[in-house]
Each structure stands twice: as structure tokens, then as C-alpha cells.
Amino acid sequence: MWNNITSCSLWRLSPSFMSSRIQTLTPLFIRHYKDFCKNRQTIWTLRNSLCQVLKKTVPTLTCNMFPHCFVSNKARYGQYKKTFPVLDGSIPSVCEHVFEENLRNSEACIQSFVFEIRYSELLCKVSKGGGESAILRHTQRNKKLLVRERLRMLLDDETFLELSPFAGFDLPYGDVPAAGCLTGIGKICGVWCVFVANDATVKGGTAYPISVKKQLRAQQIAIQNRLLSIYLVDSGGAFLPLQAELFPDQSHGGRVFYNEAIMSAMKIPQVAVVCGSCTAGGAYVPTVAEETVIVDKIGSMFLAGPPLVKAATGEDISPEDLGGASMHSKVSGCVDHFASSEKEAYECVRNIVLTLNYELPPEETLEYDDPLYSAEELLGLAPRGYSYTLHIKLILSRLIDGSRFQEFKAEYGTTLVTGFAHMEGHLVGIVANNGQLTHDASLKGSHFVQLCSQRSIPILFLQNTAPHAPEPTSLSQCGRSFDPNFLFLWPNARVALVDSRHISTFPQARDDDCTGDDSELKHLKEKLDEESSAFHSSARLWDDGIILPQNSRKVIAQCLTIMKQQKYQIASLQHYPVIRL
Ligand code: COA
């Protein structure tokens, strides 16, 4: 899913152009603004007048150049959304056996997979971080809160979209089932924020290659959606046995600090809490952040800890004196707020958020209708394979408000379904595969995407692209390459260039030694099956997580709300980061 923000905004015209026109516009604006205060209807007159002026002065401009949020009267406009045609989502009786097959497959995908662990059990396992003894060390000996308790203290409510919880769960890092850092999106003082929180129960919160990837993905989401970022730092820096895979390359650890500077220059605020022992890379994150809080006794920051100082200089020094809360808040100035407890630190963060000068709209409760058909039935519609795909409108009718869909080019290129709908009150453009992508379907898709872009409407892609047997599909069909704001998989999803059932037809699948060898082909097929599973993809962060079909509507609507927030950020003209001296 991605959001095409229109480039046609009034305020992106060059300043010299605007200054010559602004004198013409200002009296007109003031006159109509006064009227507007008396009668909100006048805003439409204002819009039309402004358009007329601009049309005369610059022939290339059109009315569409005005940001829609500026001129619309949402409440009045929104009442018409109930007029979109209703989809017939009833499952034809001839398709019932396909529905049943899909249902069995979905349940099997959720109940068990390669490691014989159930989806819910895996969620529970990854949420326990480094295991019982590490949790005891963290809470009893080190007197720290667990990462999820920290988030609970910070967040407004339970609403939290955890990103890629399965990242790294099957990677060969010994008995560690999680990436050692939790990322997600939740609200502080009404503001959606991205959280990057180290889990020190997993090898002291040190960074594995997958943890770095997870942090970078969280930052990318923050950048794309202009979300305030909160770092809860409790990390021993790099996981040293894997150091060569961690720091030297472009998308390795250093990129996290680079991104912090870039984000600051983009006016994306970043706040850090030092809530544990932070060494080397673990110390850079809070030092580069715009504003930092440290917790007394449990927070410390240094390039190298006391044992290394002793080895290098022979000096005996305590962690507190080397880089504790008092030292950094009173002497080095590396942190900005001293908190005597974790609770106080998170209260301080909430207060910092109140200084960010966000102008959020009044809490609006969007009115919407539920779909007419049960979301539970999506389990029977999530296709088991390409021969088990039912019409995509059956899925749509279980996702969108009132099952109402304003279809675009319904009769043309029918293997791609395009159109507009609402998702918990949010207008969204939908591009959904309904068979093999044909030439006509592609033309229709590109036309529709441009419409959405022109109208600043986010797009929801429902992707189900069949491999073109017997040739491998093109790499360009993979989702991540297109930088969607969010990308989720259903448990039944398979991500691969080829369908394992066609493997025997590929000459390139056989090397010289195994030509004609069935066991080699069997092995290749098994490997392909395993590597194309949704869980394999999610463990490697090729997506933002696996969601259950029946929860999709909620997750999509949440993403749409999150993406909308950037509309309310106060713009500033300066383009340099906050530099801590
Ligand atoms: N690389 C690899 N493993 C590390 C590590 C590192 N940088 N830092 C800690 N670990 C491992 C420990 O070996 C231990 O593993 P185990 O659970 O299998 O025994 C686990 O993380 C917890 O470490 P421990 O020292 O027992 O816990 P702690 O809570 O007392 O202290 C740290 C945690 C991070 C403060 C401490 O381990 C430390 O200072 N580590 C060194 C940090 C460092 O020098 N980093 C430099 C990176 S460039």
C-alpha cells in the first residue's frame, strides 16, 4: 500500500512567482475569508475565485492545484459516500469447494508451519524476548522494565501496530527467537509516533544484522509518513561475533545515525530515552537524537565500558562516573533531561511531545458502515494457489465500508479491478489483481494510479500475481521495490519468482550434476516451498508483518489514519538538522 502525495500543491510554487501573485490574491482572500466566517459555504466561492485568478495568470494551472483538505467541507461531503454501488459478495454455490479448500489451507498456514509452531505461539515466543533467565537478569538484577511495559507507560492507549514481530525468528543466531529490538507505531498525546525500542533481554540489546534492518525499516516508515520517532535505547552496541555484517556497508549500522540527521533536517522530530547501558552504537542513537532523557542509575552511555577503560588505560572507573545520568546531564551535556525513574522519563517524553507544536485536528469520529459480509470468511477466500482464486470482489466486499465500491473501468482489463471505496471512513483507491496481468489491465492500472495521485488518495494494492509458467516472473513484481508505505502478508501468501510446481520445467533449475536426478529436484522444490512461505519472508523483513485476513480491515484503516497525520504538521522553511554541540 502506498500513498501518492500530489505534487500539485499551491505552496510548492516558486517564491518569486508567488510574491507577484499574492498581492492580487490577498484582498480577495480576506474578503471571502470574512464571508467564510459568516457562512462556511463561501469557502467554495473562495476556491473558485482563487482558481479563476490563477487560471488567468498561469494558464497551466488548474483547479486541482488546491490541496483538497483546504477547500473541502468533510462533514457535508462525507454524507454522499453511501451512494457507491454495493458489491454482491455472496459466494456462488459452484465455488463452495474452492472456499472449503482455501479455508483448510488458511487454517493450516496459521496453525502450523515449517517449525511446527503455531502463529499465536510464535507471537507469544517472540514477545518473551531472550527467555526466562534473561528476563530475570533484566528485571531483578538490573532493575529495568521490560520493553513492552515501557511502551505501555508511554502510549496513550493499547493501540499499537507492531511491525515485523517475526523478524529474525528463524535465523541462525543460536537460541534467540527475536531481533532484539521492537518496532511499531502508537500514539503519544494524540500524535502517531514510530518506536524503536531495544530489548536488552536478547543478548544485552545488541544489534544483529536483522536488528539493524528492522531499525532502518522503522526509520524509513517514519520518513515516508513523517512520523515523530521515539528511541528507547538499552543496547550494548554491535553483536560482536557478527560485526563484519553489521557496520561497514551502506545499509548497515551507520545508516541509522545518518538517517537521524536526515530526518531532523526534514523536520521529523526524534526523542530518545537512555533506559539501560548503552555502549558504542547504542550510545550514538541518543546522542544524535534531537532531545534526550536519561534514567538515573540504570541509564549510561559510553564508547567503551569500564572493563575496556581498565584494559586500555589501567583506570578503575564506575559506569556511573564514566557515563551515568549525572555525568551526562551535568558535565558532558549529551543528554537534556535527568529522570530519577523510568516512569518519570516516560512522563518527560510525553511532555516533550507537547512542545513539538503539532496542530492536530479536533478528534473526529469518522462515521462508517461495516462490510455487509463477515470478515471471518476471508479465510476461505485467501487463495491456496492460483487454481483456487475466487473473484477478488468477494474479498473486497468483506473489507470495505458497507461493501460499497465505485468501480473504475469495470468492463476493461478485467484481470485488474480498480475503484474507490472507504475503509473505516477513509477514502481509498483500490488496485486488486483478479487474474493474470494483461496489457489492457496494466493500462487501466496506470490510469487509475494517476487519478489517485492527482486527487491525493492513498492506494491499497491487493496483490496476487500468478507466475507465468513456465517462465519465471519478473523481479519488478516484488512489492518492496516500489516503496509502499506499508506492506503486509496473509499467512497463505507465497513470495517467489517461480511456482515450485513448475520447477521441473526450468532447465536452469538443474545443474550439470543433478540433471535428471529426481531427488535433487525434490530437494529444490522443498527449498523453494520453504523459502517462498510468508513466514520466511517476514523473518527477513521483506514485509512489515503477517496479518490475519480477518484483521486486515482494522490494520489497513489504522495505516490510513497514520498516513494522514502528516497533513497536520506545521511546515518550516529551514532545512538543516538540530546539531548537538
Ligand atoms: N556482543 C555479543 N554479545 C554480547 C555483547 C556484544 N557486544 N554484549 C553483551 N553480549 C551478550 C553476553 O555475552 C550475554 O550473553 P549470554 O546471555 O549468552 O550469556 C548477554 O549479551 C548479556 O550480557 P551480560 O553482560 O550478561 O548482561 P548485562 O545486563 O550485565 O550487561 C551489557 C549488558 C550490554 C551492558 C554488557 O554485556 C556490555 O557492556 N557488553 C559489552 C558492550 C560492548 O562493549 N559493545 C561494543 C560494541 S562495538
PDB file of N, CA, C and O and ligand atoms in Angstrom, residues 137 141-142 144 203-204 206 235-241 277 279-281 303-305, ligand 1:
ATOM      1  N   ARG A 137      17.303 -11.544  34.851  1.00  0.00           N
ATOM      2  CA  ARG A 137      18.504 -10.687  34.961  1.00  0.00           C
ATOM      3  C   ARG A 137      18.116  -9.223  34.721  1.00  0.00           C
ATOM      4  O   ARG A 137      18.533  -8.317  35.432  1.00  0.00           O
ATOM      5  N   ARG A 141      17.952  -8.217  38.620  1.00  0.00           N
ATOM      6  CA  ARG A 141      19.301  -7.710  38.887  1.00  0.00           C
ATOM      7  C   ARG A 141      19.480  -6.276  38.376  1.00  0.00           C
ATOM      8  O   ARG A 141      19.954  -5.397  39.092  1.00  0.00           O
ATOM      9  N   ASN A 142      19.050  -6.040  37.117  1.00  0.00           N
ATOM     10  CA  ASN A 142      19.303  -4.715  36.533  1.00  0.00           C
ATOM     11  C   ASN A 142      18.197  -3.698  36.822  1.00  0.00           C
ATOM     12  O   ASN A 142      18.316  -2.531  36.448  1.00  0.00           O
ATOM     13  N   LYS A 144      15.245  -3.126  35.622  1.00  0.00           N
ATOM     14  CA  LYS A 144      14.693  -2.391  34.479  1.00  0.00           C
ATOM     15  C   LYS A 144      13.316  -2.931  34.124  1.00  0.00           C
ATOM     16  O   LYS A 144      12.986  -4.079  34.415  1.00  0.00           O
ATOM     17  N   LYS A 203      20.497 -10.820  24.315  1.00  0.00           N
ATOM     18  CA  LYS A 203      21.938 -10.525  24.210  1.00  0.00           C
ATOM     19  C   LYS A 203      22.254  -9.059  24.513  1.00  0.00           C
ATOM     20  O   LYS A 203      22.880  -8.350  23.717  1.00  0.00           O
ATOM     21  N   GLY A 204      21.766  -8.590  25.631  1.00  0.00           N
ATOM     22  CA  GLY A 204      22.078  -7.222  26.075  1.00  0.00           C
ATOM     23  C   GLY A 204      21.592  -6.140  25.113  1.00  0.00           C
ATOM     24  O   GLY A 204      22.128  -5.031  25.110  1.00  0.00           O
ATOM     25  N   THR A 206      22.002  -6.026  22.039  1.00  0.00           N
ATOM     26  CA  THR A 206      22.985  -5.758  20.977  1.00  0.00           C
ATOM     27  C   THR A 206      22.333  -5.920  19.607  1.00  0.00           C
ATOM     28  O   THR A 206      21.315  -6.591  19.459  1.00  0.00           O
ATOM     29  N   SER A 235      21.144  -0.758  24.850  1.00  0.00           N
ATOM     30  CA  SER A 235      21.842  -1.624  23.895  1.00  0.00           C
ATOM     31  C   SER A 235      23.351  -1.621  24.083  1.00  0.00           C
ATOM     32  O   SER A 235      23.980  -0.560  24.190  1.00  0.00           O
ATOM     33  N   GLY A 236      23.900  -2.835  24.071  1.00  0.00           N
ATOM     34  CA  GLY A 236      25.356  -2.977  24.155  1.00  0.00           C
ATOM     35  C   GLY A 236      26.057  -2.749  22.821  1.00  0.00           C
ATOM     36  O   GLY A 236      27.198  -3.176  22.664  1.00  0.00           O
ATOM     37  N   GLY A 237      25.374  -2.122  21.869  1.00  0.00           N
ATOM     38  CA  GLY A 237      26.006  -1.828  20.577  1.00  0.00           C
ATOM     39  C   GLY A 237      25.973  -3.028  19.653  1.00  0.00           C
ATOM     40  O   GLY A 237      25.001  -3.785  19.640  1.00  0.00           O
ATOM     41  N   ALA A 238      27.044  -3.207  18.909  1.00  0.00           N
ATOM     42  CA  ALA A 238      27.061  -4.280  17.901  1.00  0.00           C
ATOM     43  C   ALA A 238      27.192  -5.652  18.550  1.00  0.00           C
ATOM     44  O   ALA A 238      27.908  -5.805  19.547  1.00  0.00           O
ATOM     45  N   PHE A 239      26.507  -6.647  17.986  1.00  0.00           N
ATOM     46  CA  PHE A 239      26.708  -8.036  18.400  1.00  0.00           C
ATOM     47  C   PHE A 239      28.028  -8.469  17.763  1.00  0.00           C
ATOM     48  O   PHE A 239      28.104  -8.731  16.555  1.00  0.00           O
ATOM     49  N   LEU A 240      29.080  -8.475  18.591  1.00  0.00           N
ATOM     50  CA  LEU A 240      30.440  -8.542  18.047  1.00  0.00           C
ATOM     51  C   LEU A 240      30.756  -9.769  17.181  1.00  0.00           C
ATOM     52  O   LEU A 240      31.457  -9.618  16.179  1.00  0.00           O
ATOM     53  N   PRO A 241      30.236 -10.970  17.499  1.00  0.00           N
ATOM     54  CA  PRO A 241      30.571 -12.095  16.619  1.00  0.00           C
ATOM     55  C   PRO A 241      30.147 -11.865  15.162  1.00  0.00           C
ATOM     56  O   PRO A 241      30.680 -12.502  14.256  1.00  0.00           O
ATOM     57  N   SER A 277      22.112   0.313  29.732  1.00  0.00           N
ATOM     58  CA  SER A 277      23.518   0.554  29.445  1.00  0.00           C
ATOM     59  C   SER A 277      23.725   0.629  27.928  1.00  0.00           C
ATOM     60  O   SER A 277      23.411  -0.315  27.216  1.00  0.00           O
ATOM     61  N   THR A 279      26.327   1.191  24.869  1.00  0.00           N
ATOM     62  CA  THR A 279      27.739   1.241  24.508  1.00  0.00           C
ATOM     63  C   THR A 279      27.883   1.436  23.002  1.00  0.00           C
ATOM     64  O   THR A 279      27.095   0.899  22.230  1.00  0.00           O
ATOM     65  N   ALA A 280      28.904   2.160  22.607  1.00  0.00           N
ATOM     66  CA  ALA A 280      29.257   2.370  21.192  1.00  0.00           C
ATOM     67  C   ALA A 280      28.006   2.756  20.387  1.00  0.00           C
ATOM     68  O   ALA A 280      27.383   3.761  20.692  1.00  0.00           O
ATOM     69  N   GLY A 281      27.643   1.945  19.377  1.00  0.00           N
ATOM     70  CA  GLY A 281      26.481   2.270  18.540  1.00  0.00           C
ATOM     71  C   GLY A 281      25.238   2.549  19.368  1.00  0.00           C
ATOM     72  O   GLY A 281      24.407   3.380  18.990  1.00  0.00           O
ATOM     73  N   LEU A 303      31.487   5.112  24.917  1.00  0.00           N
ATOM     74  CA  LEU A 303      32.051   4.465  23.727  1.00  0.00           C
ATOM     75  C   LEU A 303      32.507   3.057  24.066  1.00  0.00           C
ATOM     76  O   LEU A 303      32.376   2.132  23.276  1.00  0.00           O
ATOM     77  N   ALA A 304      33.092   2.921  25.260  1.00  0.00           N
ATOM     78  CA  ALA A 304      33.505   1.606  25.733  1.00  0.00           C
ATOM     79  C   ALA A 304      33.303   1.602  27.234  1.00  0.00           C
ATOM     80  O   ALA A 304      33.524   2.618  27.899  1.00  0.00           O
ATOM     81  N   GLY A 305      32.856   0.478  27.774  1.00  0.00           N
ATOM     82  CA  GLY A 305      32.520   0.393  29.184  1.00  0.00           C
ATOM     83  C   GLY A 305      33.739   0.313  30.086  1.00  0.00           C
ATOM     84  O   GLY A 305      34.885   0.253  29.612  1.00  0.00           O
TER      85      GLY A 305
HETATM   86  N1  COA B   1      28.405  -8.788  21.513  1.00  0.00           N
HETATM   87  C1  COA B   1      27.943 -10.029  21.698  1.00  0.00           C
HETATM   88  N2  COA B   1      27.312 -10.460  22.795  1.00  0.00           N
HETATM   89  C2  COA B   1      27.168  -9.559  23.785  1.00  0.00           C
HETATM   90  C3  COA B   1      27.629  -8.240  23.692  1.00  0.00           C
HETATM   91  C4  COA B   1      28.262  -7.859  22.488  1.00  0.00           C
HETATM   92  N3  COA B   1      28.668  -6.609  22.271  1.00  0.00           N
HETATM   93  N4  COA B   1      27.311  -7.588  24.826  1.00  0.00           N
HETATM   94  C5  COA B   1      26.676  -8.471  25.606  1.00  0.00           C
HETATM   95  N5  COA B   1      26.588  -9.663  24.984  1.00  0.00           N
HETATM   96  C6  COA B   1      25.914 -10.872  25.469  1.00  0.00           C
HETATM   97  C7  COA B   1      26.628 -11.503  26.650  1.00  0.00           C
HETATM   98  O1  COA B   1      27.624 -12.374  26.177  1.00  0.00           O
HETATM   99  C8  COA B   1      25.493 -12.248  27.318  1.00  0.00           C
HETATM  100  O2  COA B   1      25.202 -13.411  26.557  1.00  0.00           O
HETATM  101  P1  COA B   1      24.558 -14.718  27.274  1.00  0.00           P
HETATM  102  O3  COA B   1      23.172 -14.320  27.684  1.00  0.00           O
HETATM  103  O4  COA B   1      24.560 -15.740  26.193  1.00  0.00           O
HETATM  104  O5  COA B   1      25.424 -15.042  28.449  1.00  0.00           O
HETATM  105  C9  COA B   1      24.300 -11.326  27.094  1.00  0.00           C
HETATM  106  O6  COA B   1      24.662 -10.477  25.985  1.00  0.00           O
HETATM  107  C10 COA B   1      24.008 -10.429  28.274  1.00  0.00           C
HETATM  108  O7  COA B   1      25.204  -9.797  28.701  1.00  0.00           O
HETATM  109  P2  COA B   1      25.558  -9.596  30.253  1.00  0.00           P
HETATM  110  O8  COA B   1      26.844  -8.902  30.324  1.00  0.00           O
HETATM  111  O9  COA B   1      25.428 -10.897  30.974  1.00  0.00           O
HETATM  112  O10 COA B   1      24.321  -8.710  30.721  1.00  0.00           O
HETATM  113  P3  COA B   1      24.328  -7.343  31.488  1.00  0.00           P
HETATM  114  O11 COA B   1      22.921  -6.915  31.590  1.00  0.00           O
HETATM  115  O12 COA B   1      25.095  -7.470  32.762  1.00  0.00           O
HETATM  116  O13 COA B   1      25.142  -6.287  30.590  1.00  0.00           O
HETATM  117  C11 COA B   1      25.811  -5.062  28.644  1.00  0.00           C
HETATM  118  C12 COA B   1      24.735  -5.979  29.287  1.00  0.00           C
HETATM  119  C13 COA B   1      25.389  -4.846  27.201  1.00  0.00           C
HETATM  120  C14 COA B   1      25.792  -3.751  29.373  1.00  0.00           C
HETATM  121  C15 COA B   1      27.210  -5.680  28.785  1.00  0.00           C
HETATM  122  O14 COA B   1      27.142  -7.025  28.358  1.00  0.00           O
HETATM  123  C16 COA B   1      28.253  -4.991  27.982  1.00  0.00           C
HETATM  124  O15 COA B   1      28.759  -3.973  28.410  1.00  0.00           O
HETATM  125  N6  COA B   1      28.616  -5.553  26.798  1.00  0.00           N
HETATM  126  C17 COA B   1      29.709  -5.083  26.009  1.00  0.00           C
HETATM  127  C18 COA B   1      29.253  -3.953  25.156  1.00  0.00           C
HETATM  128  C19 COA B   1      30.346  -3.517  24.200  1.00  0.00           C
HETATM  129  O16 COA B   1      31.485  -3.423  24.538  1.00  0.00           O
HETATM  130  N7  COA B   1      29.940  -3.257  22.970  1.00  0.00           N
HETATM  131  C20 COA B   1      30.832  -2.836  21.976  1.00  0.00           C
HETATM  132  C21 COA B   1      30.138  -2.921  20.669  1.00  0.00           C
HETATM  133  S1  COA B   1      31.080  -2.225  19.378  1.00  0.00           S
END
